[in-house]
Coordinates of C-alpha atoms in Angstrom, one line a residue:
M213 CA 24.8 -49.4 -73.2
L214 CA 25.5 -52.8 -72.7
A215 CA 26.9 -55.0 -75.4
P216 CA 24.5 -58.0 -76.3
G217 CA 25.4 -61.4 -74.3
F218 CA 27.4 -59.5 -71.2
T219 CA 26.3 -58.7 -67.6
Y220 CA 28.4 -56.4 -65.9
T221 CA 28.5 -56.5 -62.2
Q222 CA 30.6 -54.2 -59.2
P223 CA 32.6 -56.8 -57.6
R224 CA 31.1 -58.8 -54.6
F225 CA 33.0 -59.9 -51.6
L226 CA 33.7 -59.8 -47.6
R227 CA 36.1 -57.6 -46.5
G228 CA 38.6 -59.1 -44.3
D229 CA 37.8 -62.8 -46.3
V230 CA 41.3 -62.5 -47.9
D231 CA 40.9 -66.4 -49.5
A232 CA 37.6 -66.0 -50.2
D233 CA 36.2 -69.1 -48.6
G234 CA 33.3 -67.3 -46.8
V235 CA 35.0 -66.6 -43.3
R236 CA 37.0 -64.3 -41.6
S237 CA 39.7 -66.0 -40.0
I238 CA 43.3 -66.0 -38.8
T239 CA 44.5 -67.5 -42.6
D240 CA 43.2 -64.3 -44.1
A241 CA 45.6 -62.6 -42.1
V242 CA 48.8 -64.4 -43.2
V243 CA 47.3 -64.4 -46.8
T244 CA 47.2 -60.5 -46.4
L245 CA 51.0 -60.8 -45.0
Q246 CA 51.8 -63.2 -47.4
F247 CA 50.4 -60.9 -50.4
R248 CA 52.4 -58.1 -48.9
F249 CA 55.5 -59.5 -48.2
L250 CA 56.0 -62.5 -50.1
G251 CA 54.6 -61.8 -53.3
G252 CA 51.6 -63.6 -53.1
A253 CA 48.4 -63.7 -55.3
S254 CA 45.2 -62.1 -54.3
D255 CA 42.2 -61.9 -56.6
C256 CA 40.6 -59.1 -54.2
L257 CA 42.7 -56.2 -52.9
S258 CA 39.6 -54.7 -51.5
A259 CA 39.0 -57.8 -49.3
A260 CA 42.4 -57.5 -48.2
D261 CA 42.1 -53.8 -47.0
A262 CA 40.4 -54.6 -44.0
N263 CA 40.7 -50.6 -42.5
H264 CA 39.4 -49.6 -45.7
D265 CA 42.5 -47.0 -46.1
G266 CA 42.7 -47.6 -50.2
E267 CA 45.7 -49.8 -49.5
V268 CA 46.9 -52.8 -48.4
D269 CA 49.8 -52.7 -45.8
V270 CA 50.5 -54.4 -42.6
S271 CA 47.6 -52.5 -40.5
D272 CA 45.6 -54.6 -42.6
P273 CA 46.0 -58.0 -40.8
I274 CA 46.3 -56.1 -37.7
R275 CA 42.9 -54.7 -38.0
L276 CA 41.9 -57.9 -39.0
L277 CA 43.2 -59.8 -35.5
F278 CA 41.6 -57.1 -33.5
H279 CA 38.3 -57.5 -35.2
L280 CA 39.1 -61.3 -34.7
F281 CA 40.2 -61.6 -31.1
L282 CA 38.9 -58.6 -29.6
A283 CA 35.2 -58.4 -30.6
G284 CA 33.7 -55.3 -31.2
W285 CA 35.2 -53.9 -33.9
P286 CA 33.1 -54.4 -37.1
L287 CA 34.9 -54.1 -40.1
P288 CA 33.9 -51.7 -42.7
P289 CA 31.1 -52.5 -45.2
P290 CA 30.8 -54.8 -47.0
G291 CA 29.7 -57.4 -44.4
P292 CA 28.6 -59.6 -42.8
T293 CA 27.7 -60.8 -45.9
P294 CA 29.8 -60.2 -48.9
G295 CA 28.5 -57.2 -51.1
T296 CA 29.6 -54.4 -53.1
D297 CA 32.1 -51.3 -52.2
P298 CA 30.0 -49.0 -50.8
T299 CA 32.9 -46.3 -51.2
P300 CA 35.3 -47.6 -54.4
D301 CA 38.9 -46.8 -53.6
G302 CA 40.4 -48.0 -57.1
L303 CA 41.8 -51.7 -55.6
P304 CA 41.3 -54.1 -57.8
C305 CA 39.0 -56.7 -57.3
S306 CA 37.8 -59.3 -59.7
R307 CA 35.4 -61.5 -57.1
V308 CA 32.1 -62.2 -57.9
E309 CA 30.8 -63.7 -55.1
S310 CA 26.9 -64.6 -54.0

């Protein structure tokens, strides 16, 4: 039962769009590396998990760069527009995009 006055939604995100600017770019790979190696912040680790293996590691920015610069390697859903994760993996995401 839902509490009155609250709407509960699943996080909506675009896989690979780590900085939540609406596009996948080299900046997203850099933000993932900052999170992983320099203690940077991320509001949606699911978006940073570009290969959708349930972890955020060095393979994710590499996967994103392959997608960006060697076209033909689509990223796992959600995409090409924001959506919910069809196979939740336990990575936190507090983002609610339209």
